[in-house]
């Protein structure tokens, strides 16, 4: 049996025959888009733009690296260890950061009270119409469940949370909200970090942006401090080794002089010069390491800024969503696409040849 060839004109004719169905579908899609717009709460976006302060790893002062190399000691010259900027989004998306935010208390003007962000997400946050419809079956089922549920003491909850790392359902729900609403993006070409927060309350959105910036700054500073402490410990160990080597060189020189009262021979004078040179070299290494230890102690105590704020967070004055035109375009396009697929694939029209 010869297969029938489908021409482009056949497709156009099929769509023309079912144009009323397609038109009605588009009108229904536009209506649903308008309903979705009316049933969606206003969302506000607050952003801040940051420029990371990149510290260049400096070399050890006074030729210390070369002197240490002569003595067979390898020093770690990278004292400015920090987190790569491309890992900032992972820090913001981490569970500890999410737990830190949801345990903060904010004042919600629409509620006229201070509420933990965790409680707000679970109990007070306004939902879209489609979300309400989606949650309706679980709400109906919940009416038939017993209201007597075993309560866990605060001590038990803490033990479960931190010992076994098991989060409560309420915390998991709030964490999913945080991860969808708080984000950090890095522009590696420009070297900029943008923190963005989307909330239904503009004041809370701005405050969350500020808290995200503070958390990220403190996290990086703590990481740098720990790296500086490790570097200090490493240099201190090298200093102790250099001190023993220096004292050993001094003892060798003193013993040689004690054994050789008459140093008139050339070989004895050459040996004394060799031992004195060794003492001088080891002293220079020891002295340089002592200076580096003092500088490392200063770096541990010093809290240097990790960001320059190019654009501070402001309270947004205008909502970012929902957008009526965008809703209508999306729902209208989807309705048109589904109706066309229905006409051409599910219920194809047989055209007269």
mmCIF file of C-alpha atoms in Angstrom:
data_model
loop_
_atom_site.group_PDB
_atom_site.id
_atom_site.type_symbol
_atom_site.label_atom_id
_atom_site.label_comp_id
_atom_site.label_asym_id
_atom_site.label_seq_id
_atom_site.Cartn_x
_atom_site.Cartn_y
_atom_site.Cartn_z
ATOM 1 C CA UNK A 1 0.000 0.000 0.000
ATOM 2 C CA UNK A 2 1.412 3.324 -1.020
ATOM 3 C CA UNK A 3 1.894 5.769 1.830
ATOM 4 C CA UNK A 4 0.107 9.082 1.497
ATOM 5 C CA UNK A 5 2.426 12.056 1.240
ATOM 6 C CA UNK A 6 1.608 14.892 3.647
ATOM 7 C CA UNK A 7 2.094 18.340 2.165
ATOM 8 C CA UNK A 8 2.415 21.628 3.986
ATOM 9 C CA UNK A 9 -0.817 22.778 2.369
ATOM 10 C CA UNK A 10 -2.568 19.797 3.985
ATOM 11 C CA UNK A 11 -1.428 20.942 7.418
ATOM 12 C CA UNK A 12 -2.657 24.478 6.758
ATOM 13 C CA UNK A 13 -6.025 23.147 5.567
ATOM 14 C CA UNK A 14 -6.342 20.947 8.665
ATOM 15 C CA UNK A 15 -5.691 23.907 10.936
ATOM 16 C CA UNK A 16 -8.192 26.033 9.052
ATOM 17 C CA UNK A 17 -10.855 23.352 9.448
ATOM 18 C CA UNK A 18 -10.277 23.286 13.208
ATOM 19 C CA UNK A 19 -9.613 26.986 13.649
ATOM 20 C CA UNK A 20 -12.619 27.372 15.930
ATOM 21 C CA UNK A 21 -11.234 24.689 18.275
ATOM 22 C CA UNK A 22 -7.815 26.376 18.284
ATOM 23 C CA UNK A 23 -9.343 29.808 18.877
ATOM 24 C CA UNK A 24 -11.461 28.537 21.782
ATOM 25 C CA UNK A 25 -8.389 26.822 23.273
ATOM 26 C CA UNK A 26 -6.395 30.056 23.086
ATOM 27 C CA UNK A 27 -9.242 31.991 24.735
ATOM 28 C CA UNK A 28 -9.406 29.390 27.508
ATOM 29 C CA UNK A 29 -5.622 29.642 27.939
ATOM 30 C CA UNK A 30 -5.823 33.439 28.169
ATOM 31 C CA UNK A 31 -8.583 33.124 30.746
ATOM 32 C CA UNK A 32 -6.516 30.681 32.819
ATOM 33 C CA UNK A 33 -3.525 33.014 32.553
ATOM 34 C CA UNK A 34 -5.654 35.890 33.845
ATOM 35 C CA UNK A 35 -6.946 33.725 36.708
ATOM 36 C CA UNK A 36 -3.373 32.726 37.531
ATOM 37 C CA UNK A 37 -2.394 36.417 37.581
ATOM 38 C CA UNK A 38 -5.240 37.283 39.951
ATOM 39 C CA UNK A 39 -4.478 34.346 42.221
ATOM 40 C CA UNK A 40 -0.699 34.919 42.457
ATOM 41 C CA UNK A 41 0.737 36.953 45.342
ATOM 42 C CA UNK A 42 3.101 39.824 44.640
ATOM 43 C CA UNK A 43 6.792 38.944 44.769
ATOM 44 C CA UNK A 44 9.623 41.436 45.374
ATOM 45 C CA UNK A 45 13.289 41.031 44.440
ATOM 46 C CA UNK A 46 16.172 42.639 46.344
ATOM 47 C CA UNK A 47 19.735 42.402 45.017
ATOM 48 C CA UNK A 48 23.232 43.440 46.002
ATOM 49 C CA UNK A 49 26.355 43.467 43.823
ATOM 50 C CA UNK A 50 29.707 42.631 45.399
ATOM 51 C CA UNK A 51 33.297 42.804 44.223
ATOM 52 C CA UNK A 52 35.501 40.187 45.948
ATOM 53 C CA UNK A 53 38.785 41.470 47.359
ATOM 54 C CA UNK A 54 41.434 39.185 45.897
ATOM 55 C CA UNK A 55 44.558 38.923 48.025
ATOM 56 C CA UNK A 56 47.715 38.053 46.150
ATOM 57 C CA UNK A 57 49.892 35.493 47.850
ATOM 58 C CA UNK A 58 53.063 37.268 48.809
ATOM 59 C CA UNK A 59 56.518 35.798 49.032
ATOM 60 C CA UNK A 60 58.307 35.521 52.335
ATOM 61 C CA UNK A 61 60.194 38.681 53.256
ATOM 62 C CA UNK A 62 63.917 39.287 53.275
ATOM 63 C CA UNK A 63 64.835 36.437 50.944
ATOM 64 C CA UNK A 64 63.557 33.993 53.537
ATOM 65 C CA UNK A 65 62.475 31.496 50.896
ATOM 66 C CA UNK A 66 65.978 31.314 49.442
ATOM 67 C CA UNK A 67 67.611 30.992 52.857
ATOM 68 C CA UNK A 68 65.194 28.259 53.872
ATOM 69 C CA UNK A 69 65.934 26.448 50.626
ATOM 70 C CA UNK A 70 69.666 26.515 51.424
ATOM 71 C CA UNK A 71 68.928 24.902 54.774
ATOM 72 C CA UNK A 72 66.713 22.243 53.172
ATOM 73 C CA UNK A 73 63.448 23.722 54.521
ATOM 74 C CA UNK A 74 60.390 24.194 52.274
ATOM 75 C CA UNK A 75 58.047 26.999 53.349
ATOM 76 C CA UNK A 76 54.439 27.528 52.381
ATOM 77 C CA UNK A 77 54.397 30.945 50.740
ATOM 78 C CA UNK A 78 50.670 31.018 49.998
ATOM 79 C CA UNK A 79 49.342 32.727 53.099
ATOM 80 C CA UNK A 80 46.330 34.327 51.431
ATOM 81 C CA UNK A 81 44.230 31.202 51.041
ATOM 82 C CA UNK A 82 40.583 31.912 50.306
ATOM 83 C CA UNK A 83 37.525 30.311 48.748
ATOM 84 C CA UNK A 84 37.311 30.554 44.926
ATOM 85 C CA UNK A 85 34.439 32.880 43.910
ATOM 86 C CA UNK A 86 32.834 30.172 41.774
ATOM 87 C CA UNK A 87 32.054 28.274 45.009
ATOM 88 C CA UNK A 88 30.028 31.139 46.544
ATOM 89 C CA UNK A 89 26.719 29.823 45.086
ATOM 90 C CA UNK A 90 27.409 26.453 46.747
ATOM 91 C CA UNK A 91 27.894 28.182 50.105
ATOM 92 C CA UNK A 92 24.583 30.035 49.697
ATOM 93 C CA UNK A 93 22.854 26.815 48.645
ATOM 94 C CA UNK A 94 24.223 24.818 51.593
ATOM 95 C CA UNK A 95 22.086 23.381 54.386
ATOM 96 C CA UNK A 96 23.895 25.233 57.224
ATOM 97 C CA UNK A 97 23.218 28.550 55.498
ATOM 98 C CA UNK A 98 19.558 27.645 54.966
ATOM 99 C CA UNK A 99 19.176 26.647 58.611
ATOM 100 C CA UNK A 100 20.802 29.914 59.658
ATOM 101 C CA UNK A 101 18.238 31.943 57.682
ATOM 102 C CA UNK A 102 15.078 30.038 58.606
ATOM 103 C CA UNK A 103 15.915 30.401 62.308
ATOM 104 C CA UNK A 104 15.940 34.201 61.987
ATOM 105 C CA UNK A 105 12.958 36.258 63.139
ATOM 106 C CA UNK A 106 11.490 39.030 60.970
ATOM 107 C CA UNK A 107 8.699 41.536 61.305
ATOM 108 C CA UNK A 108 5.964 40.991 58.707
ATOM 109 C CA UNK A 109 3.841 44.068 58.206
ATOM 110 C CA UNK A 110 0.918 42.122 56.756
ATOM 111 C CA UNK A 111 0.856 39.925 59.885
ATOM 112 C CA UNK A 112 1.737 42.753 62.297
ATOM 113 C CA UNK A 113 4.036 40.449 64.260
ATOM 114 C CA UNK A 114 7.522 39.003 64.396
ATOM 115 C CA UNK A 115 7.683 35.476 63.004
ATOM 116 C CA UNK A 116 10.456 32.956 62.457
ATOM 117 C CA UNK A 117 11.101 32.564 58.750
ATOM 118 C CA UNK A 118 10.602 28.828 59.144
ATOM 119 C CA UNK A 119 7.092 29.344 60.549
ATOM 120 C CA UNK A 120 6.301 31.973 57.928
ATOM 121 C CA UNK A 121 7.094 29.665 55.007
ATOM 122 C CA UNK A 122 5.051 26.799 56.437
ATOM 123 C CA UNK A 123 2.068 28.594 57.978
ATOM 124 C CA UNK A 124 1.717 32.161 56.703
ATOM 125 C CA UNK A 125 3.142 32.524 53.219
ATOM 126 C CA UNK A 126 0.488 33.247 50.592
ATOM 127 C CA UNK A 127 0.331 30.650 47.816
ATOM 128 C CA UNK A 128 -0.731 30.826 44.204
ATOM 129 C CA UNK A 129 -4.111 29.538 43.078
ATOM 130 C CA UNK A 130 -2.592 26.469 41.415
ATOM 131 C CA UNK A 131 -0.559 25.677 44.545
ATOM 132 C CA UNK A 132 -3.725 25.845 46.628
ATOM 133 C CA UNK A 133 -5.481 23.469 44.236
ATOM 134 C CA UNK A 134 -2.475 21.130 44.318
ATOM 135 C CA UNK A 135 -2.447 21.071 48.127
ATOM 136 C CA UNK A 136 -6.218 20.616 48.409
ATOM 137 C CA UNK A 137 -6.223 16.750 48.356
ATOM 138 C CA UNK A 138 -3.597 16.518 51.108
ATOM 139 C CA UNK A 139 -5.577 19.034 53.161
ATOM 140 C CA UNK A 140 -8.759 16.990 52.830
ATOM 141 C CA UNK A 141 -6.911 13.810 53.825
ATOM 142 C CA UNK A 142 -5.474 15.616 56.836
ATOM 143 C CA UNK A 143 -8.988 16.316 58.132
ATOM 144 C CA UNK A 144 -9.562 12.605 58.636
ATOM 145 C CA UNK A 145 -6.275 12.005 60.460
ATOM 146 C CA UNK A 146 -6.036 12.026 64.216
ATOM 147 C CA UNK A 147 -4.925 15.314 65.646
ATOM 148 C CA UNK A 148 -3.006 13.629 68.488
ATOM 149 C CA UNK A 149 0.596 13.403 67.313
ATOM 150 C CA UNK A 150 3.480 12.658 69.622
ATOM 151 C CA UNK A 151 5.471 15.735 70.494
ATOM 152 C CA UNK A 152 9.236 15.781 70.706
ATOM 153 C CA UNK A 153 11.021 17.758 73.368
ATOM 154 C CA UNK A 154 13.511 20.438 72.425
ATOM 155 C CA UNK A 155 16.377 18.265 73.670
ATOM 156 C CA UNK A 156 15.237 15.310 71.577
ATOM 157 C CA UNK A 157 14.865 17.494 68.501
ATOM 158 C CA UNK A 158 18.364 18.872 68.912
ATOM 159 C CA UNK A 159 19.769 15.379 69.313
ATOM 160 C CA UNK A 160 18.064 14.166 66.153
ATOM 161 C CA UNK A 161 19.083 17.254 64.197
ATOM 162 C CA UNK A 162 22.758 17.382 65.057
ATOM 163 C CA UNK A 163 23.644 13.800 65.978
ATOM 164 C CA UNK A 164 22.025 11.993 63.069
ATOM 165 C CA UNK A 165 21.690 15.056 60.798
ATOM 166 C CA UNK A 166 17.988 14.344 60.317
ATOM 167 C CA UNK A 167 15.921 17.432 59.590
ATOM 168 C CA UNK A 168 12.288 17.825 60.596
ATOM 169 C CA UNK A 169 9.686 17.966 57.774
ATOM 170 C CA UNK A 170 9.008 21.594 58.672
ATOM 171 C CA UNK A 171 12.693 22.434 58.254
ATOM 172 C CA UNK A 172 12.917 20.579 54.944
ATOM 173 C CA UNK A 173 9.933 22.508 53.612
ATOM 174 C CA UNK A 174 11.421 25.836 54.708
ATOM 175 C CA UNK A 175 14.840 24.924 53.272
ATOM 176 C CA UNK A 176 13.323 24.186 49.868
ATOM 177 C CA UNK A 177 11.726 27.637 49.948
ATOM 178 C CA UNK A 178 15.023 29.308 50.879
ATOM 179 C CA UNK A 179 16.915 27.550 48.091
ATOM 180 C CA UNK A 180 14.362 28.663 45.533
ATOM 181 C CA UNK A 181 14.297 32.252 46.779
ATOM 182 C CA UNK A 182 17.904 33.058 47.732
ATOM 183 C CA UNK A 183 20.658 32.768 45.148
ATOM 184 C CA UNK A 184 24.168 33.976 44.379
ATOM 185 C CA UNK A 185 25.546 34.322 40.869
ATOM 186 C CA UNK A 186 29.174 34.877 39.901
ATOM 187 C CA UNK A 187 30.267 36.713 36.763
ATOM 188 C CA UNK A 188 33.755 35.306 36.273
ATOM 189 C CA UNK A 189 34.459 37.656 33.360
ATOM 190 C CA UNK A 190 33.675 40.822 35.353
ATOM 191 C CA UNK A 191 34.630 39.386 38.739
ATOM 192 C CA UNK A 192 31.288 40.350 40.310
ATOM 193 C CA UNK A 193 29.040 38.471 42.735
ATOM 194 C CA UNK A 194 25.300 39.176 42.687
ATOM 195 C CA UNK A 195 23.117 38.104 45.611
ATOM 196 C CA UNK A 196 19.378 38.023 44.884
ATOM 197 C CA UNK A 197 16.446 37.370 47.215
ATOM 198 C CA UNK A 198 12.800 37.007 46.192
ATOM 199 C CA UNK A 199 10.103 37.371 48.859
ATOM 200 C CA UNK A 200 6.484 38.436 49.184
ATOM 201 C CA UNK A 201 7.485 41.118 51.701
ATOM 202 C CA UNK A 202 9.852 43.816 50.317
ATOM 203 C CA UNK A 203 11.380 44.707 53.706
ATOM 204 C CA UNK A 204 12.106 41.057 54.489
ATOM 205 C CA UNK A 205 13.614 40.605 51.017
ATOM 206 C CA UNK A 206 16.074 43.461 51.646
ATOM 207 C CA UNK A 207 16.909 42.171 55.119
ATOM 208 C CA UNK A 208 17.524 38.637 53.813
ATOM 209 C CA UNK A 209 19.854 40.047 51.157
ATOM 210 C CA UNK A 210 21.847 41.812 53.863
ATOM 211 C CA UNK A 211 21.989 38.654 56.013
ATOM 212 C CA UNK A 212 23.158 36.611 53.025
ATOM 213 C CA UNK A 213 25.966 39.101 52.390
ATOM 214 C CA UNK A 214 26.959 39.070 56.089
ATOM 215 C CA UNK A 215 26.934 35.259 56.258
ATOM 216 C CA UNK A 216 29.008 34.920 53.095
ATOM 217 C CA UNK A 217 31.521 37.505 54.341
ATOM 218 C CA UNK A 218 31.882 35.883 57.775
ATOM 219 C CA UNK A 219 32.137 32.410 56.246
ATOM 220 C CA UNK A 220 34.995 33.476 53.971
ATOM 221 C CA UNK A 221 36.735 35.383 56.776
ATOM 222 C CA UNK A 222 36.506 32.323 59.053
ATOM 223 C CA UNK A 223 37.943 30.180 56.262
ATOM 224 C CA UNK A 224 40.800 32.626 55.745
ATOM 225 C CA UNK A 225 41.453 32.787 59.494
ATOM 226 C CA UNK A 226 41.632 29.009 59.711
ATOM 227 C CA UNK A 227 44.051 28.968 56.779
ATOM 228 C CA UNK A 228 46.188 31.638 58.476
ATOM 229 C CA UNK A 229 46.169 29.610 61.696
ATOM 230 C CA UNK A 230 47.333 26.510 59.833
ATOM 231 C CA UNK A 231 50.032 28.595 58.175
ATOM 232 C CA UNK A 232 51.119 29.971 61.573
ATOM 233 C CA UNK A 233 51.338 26.459 62.999
ATOM 234 C CA UNK A 234 53.398 25.323 60.003
ATOM 235 C CA UNK A 235 55.861 28.224 60.304
ATOM 236 C CA UNK A 236 56.100 27.768 64.076
ATOM 237 C CA UNK A 237 57.117 24.148 63.546
ATOM 238 C CA UNK A 238 59.752 25.225 61.013
ATOM 239 C CA UNK A 239 60.991 27.844 63.514
ATOM 240 C CA UNK A 240 61.455 25.195 66.197
ATOM 241 C CA UNK A 241 63.381 23.028 63.733
ATOM 242 C CA UNK A 242 65.538 25.977 62.634
ATOM 243 C CA UNK A 243 66.284 26.835 66.274
ATOM 244 C CA UNK A 244 67.539 23.306 66.948
ATOM 245 C CA UNK A 245 69.660 23.354 63.786
ATOM 246 C CA UNK A 246 71.101 26.761 64.696
ATOM 247 C CA UNK A 247 71.941 25.658 68.232
ATOM 248 C CA UNK A 248 73.507 22.470 66.868
ATOM 249 C CA UNK A 249 75.685 24.512 64.490
ATOM 250 C CA UNK A 250 76.766 26.753 67.393
ATOM 251 C CA UNK A 251 77.631 23.685 69.483
ATOM 252 C CA UNK A 252 79.674 22.166 66.634
ATOM 253 C CA UNK A 253 81.676 25.385 66.319
ATOM 254 C CA UNK A 254 82.268 25.583 70.076
ATOM 255 C CA UNK A 255 83.320 21.931 70.291
ATOM 256 C CA UNK A 256 85.771 22.328 67.429
ATOM 257 C CA UNK A 257 87.379 25.340 69.093
ATOM 258 C CA UNK A 258 87.583 23.492 72.427
ATOM 259 C CA UNK A 259 89.336 20.554 70.795
ATOM 260 C CA UNK A 260 91.743 22.750 68.840
ATOM 261 C CA UNK A 261 93.450 25.345 71.048
ATOM 262 C CA UNK A 262 96.050 26.134 68.401
ATOM 263 C CA UNK A 263 94.254 27.332 65.267
ATOM 264 C CA UNK A 264 97.388 28.437 63.453
ATOM 265 C CA UNK A 265 97.161 25.715 60.804
ATOM 266 C CA UNK A 266 95.411 26.573 57.548
ATOM 267 C CA UNK A 267 93.133 23.530 57.643
ATOM 268 C CA UNK A 268 91.909 24.465 61.121
ATOM 269 C CA UNK A 269 91.178 28.040 60.045
ATOM 270 C CA UNK A 270 89.281 26.824 56.977
ATOM 271 C CA UNK A 271 87.210 24.483 59.137
ATOM 272 C CA UNK A 272 86.427 27.298 61.580
ATOM 273 C CA UNK A 273 85.276 29.510 58.699
ATOM 274 C CA UNK A 274 83.035 26.689 57.404
ATOM 275 C CA UNK A 275 81.446 26.203 60.809
ATOM 276 C CA UNK A 276 80.994 29.968 61.256
ATOM 277 C CA UNK A 277 79.315 30.186 57.831
ATOM 278 C CA UNK A 278 76.950 27.377 58.797
ATOM 279 C CA UNK A 279 76.106 29.176 62.031
ATOM 280 C CA UNK A 280 75.482 32.413 60.092
ATOM 281 C CA UNK A 281 73.227 30.708 57.540
ATOM 282 C CA UNK A 282 71.179 28.891 60.157
ATOM 283 C CA UNK A 283 70.897 32.065 62.213
ATOM 284 C CA UNK A 284 69.565 34.001 59.196
ATOM 285 C CA UNK A 285 66.987 31.273 58.556
ATOM 286 C CA UNK A 286 66.019 31.204 62.233
ATOM 287 C CA UNK A 287 65.768 35.013 62.404
ATOM 288 C CA UNK A 288 63.697 35.187 59.203
ATOM 289 C CA UNK A 289 61.325 32.492 60.451
ATOM 290 C CA UNK A 290 60.917 34.360 63.733
ATOM 291 C CA UNK A 291 59.885 37.471 61.770
ATOM 292 C CA UNK A 292 57.490 35.425 59.648
ATOM 293 C CA UNK A 293 55.890 33.942 62.778
ATOM 294 C CA UNK A 294 55.185 37.456 64.055
ATOM 295 C CA UNK A 295 53.656 38.453 60.710
ATOM 296 C CA UNK A 296 51.540 35.289 60.674
ATOM 297 C CA UNK A 297 50.257 36.126 64.163
ATOM 298 C CA UNK A 298 49.237 39.571 62.887
ATOM 299 C CA UNK A 299 47.405 38.003 59.919
ATOM 300 C CA UNK A 300 45.478 35.718 62.269
ATOM 301 C CA UNK A 301 44.345 38.675 64.387
ATOM 302 C CA UNK A 302 43.586 40.979 61.472
ATOM 303 C CA UNK A 303 40.078 40.786 59.948
ATOM 304 C CA UNK A 304 40.384 42.163 56.428
ATOM 305 C CA UNK A 305 37.252 42.793 54.306
ATOM 306 C CA UNK A 306 36.461 40.209 51.651
ATOM 307 C CA UNK A 307 33.998 42.265 49.583
ATOM 308 C CA UNK A 308 33.612 45.759 48.254
ATOM 309 C CA UNK A 309 29.880 46.542 48.007
ATOM 310 C CA UNK A 310 29.190 48.069 44.595
ATOM 311 C CA UNK A 311 25.394 48.088 44.964
ATOM 312 C CA UNK A 312 23.948 47.756 48.483
ATOM 313 C CA UNK A 313 20.568 46.061 49.007
ATOM 314 C CA UNK A 314 17.527 48.339 48.898
ATOM 315 C CA UNK A 315 13.900 47.731 49.750
ATOM 316 C CA UNK A 316 12.199 47.106 46.371
ATOM 317 C CA UNK A 317 9.418 49.573 45.605
ATOM 318 C CA UNK A 318 7.737 47.610 42.803
ATOM 319 C CA UNK A 319 6.808 43.975 42.603
ATOM 320 C CA UNK A 320 8.754 41.786 40.178
ATOM 321 C CA UNK A 321 5.902 39.322 39.635
ATOM 322 C CA UNK A 322 3.271 38.385 38.666
ATOM 323 C CA UNK A 323 3.256 39.960 35.183
ATOM 324 C CA UNK A 324 -0.115 40.033 33.417
ATOM 325 C CA UNK A 325 1.295 40.200 29.872
ATOM 326 C CA UNK A 326 3.778 37.389 30.530
ATOM 327 C CA UNK A 327 1.050 35.183 32.012
ATOM 328 C CA UNK A 328 -1.228 35.768 29.032
ATOM 329 C CA UNK A 329 1.549 35.088 26.513
ATOM 330 C CA UNK A 330 2.670 31.865 28.222
ATOM 331 C CA UNK A 331 -0.799 30.421 28.758
ATOM 332 C CA UNK A 332 -2.005 31.505 25.316
ATOM 333 C CA UNK A 333 1.024 29.944 23.619
ATOM 334 C CA UNK A 334 0.666 26.694 25.550
ATOM 335 C CA UNK A 335 -3.038 26.479 24.722
ATOM 336 C CA UNK A 336 -2.355 27.114 21.031
ATOM 337 C CA UNK A 337 0.461 24.541 20.945
ATOM 338 C CA UNK A 338 -1.607 21.867 22.691
ATOM 339 C CA UNK A 339 -4.625 22.428 20.466
ATOM 340 C CA UNK A 340 -2.490 22.265 17.301
ATOM 341 C CA UNK A 341 -0.874 19.033 18.499
ATOM 342 C CA UNK A 342 -4.353 17.648 19.185
ATOM 343 C CA UNK A 343 -5.535 18.519 15.675
ATOM 344 C CA UNK A 344 -2.464 17.215 13.865
ATOM 345 C CA UNK A 345 -1.517 14.182 15.983
ATOM 346 C CA UNK A 346 -4.315 12.980 18.258
ATOM 347 C CA UNK A 347 -7.290 13.671 15.960
ATOM 348 C CA UNK A 348 -5.864 14.254 12.475
ATOM 349 C CA UNK A 349 -8.319 15.531 9.902
ATOM 350 C CA UNK A 350 -8.773 13.423 6.753
ATOM 351 C CA UNK A 351 -8.592 15.764 3.795
ATOM 352 C CA UNK A 352 -10.179 15.078 0.470
ATOM 353 C CA UNK A 353 -7.681 14.574 -2.299
#
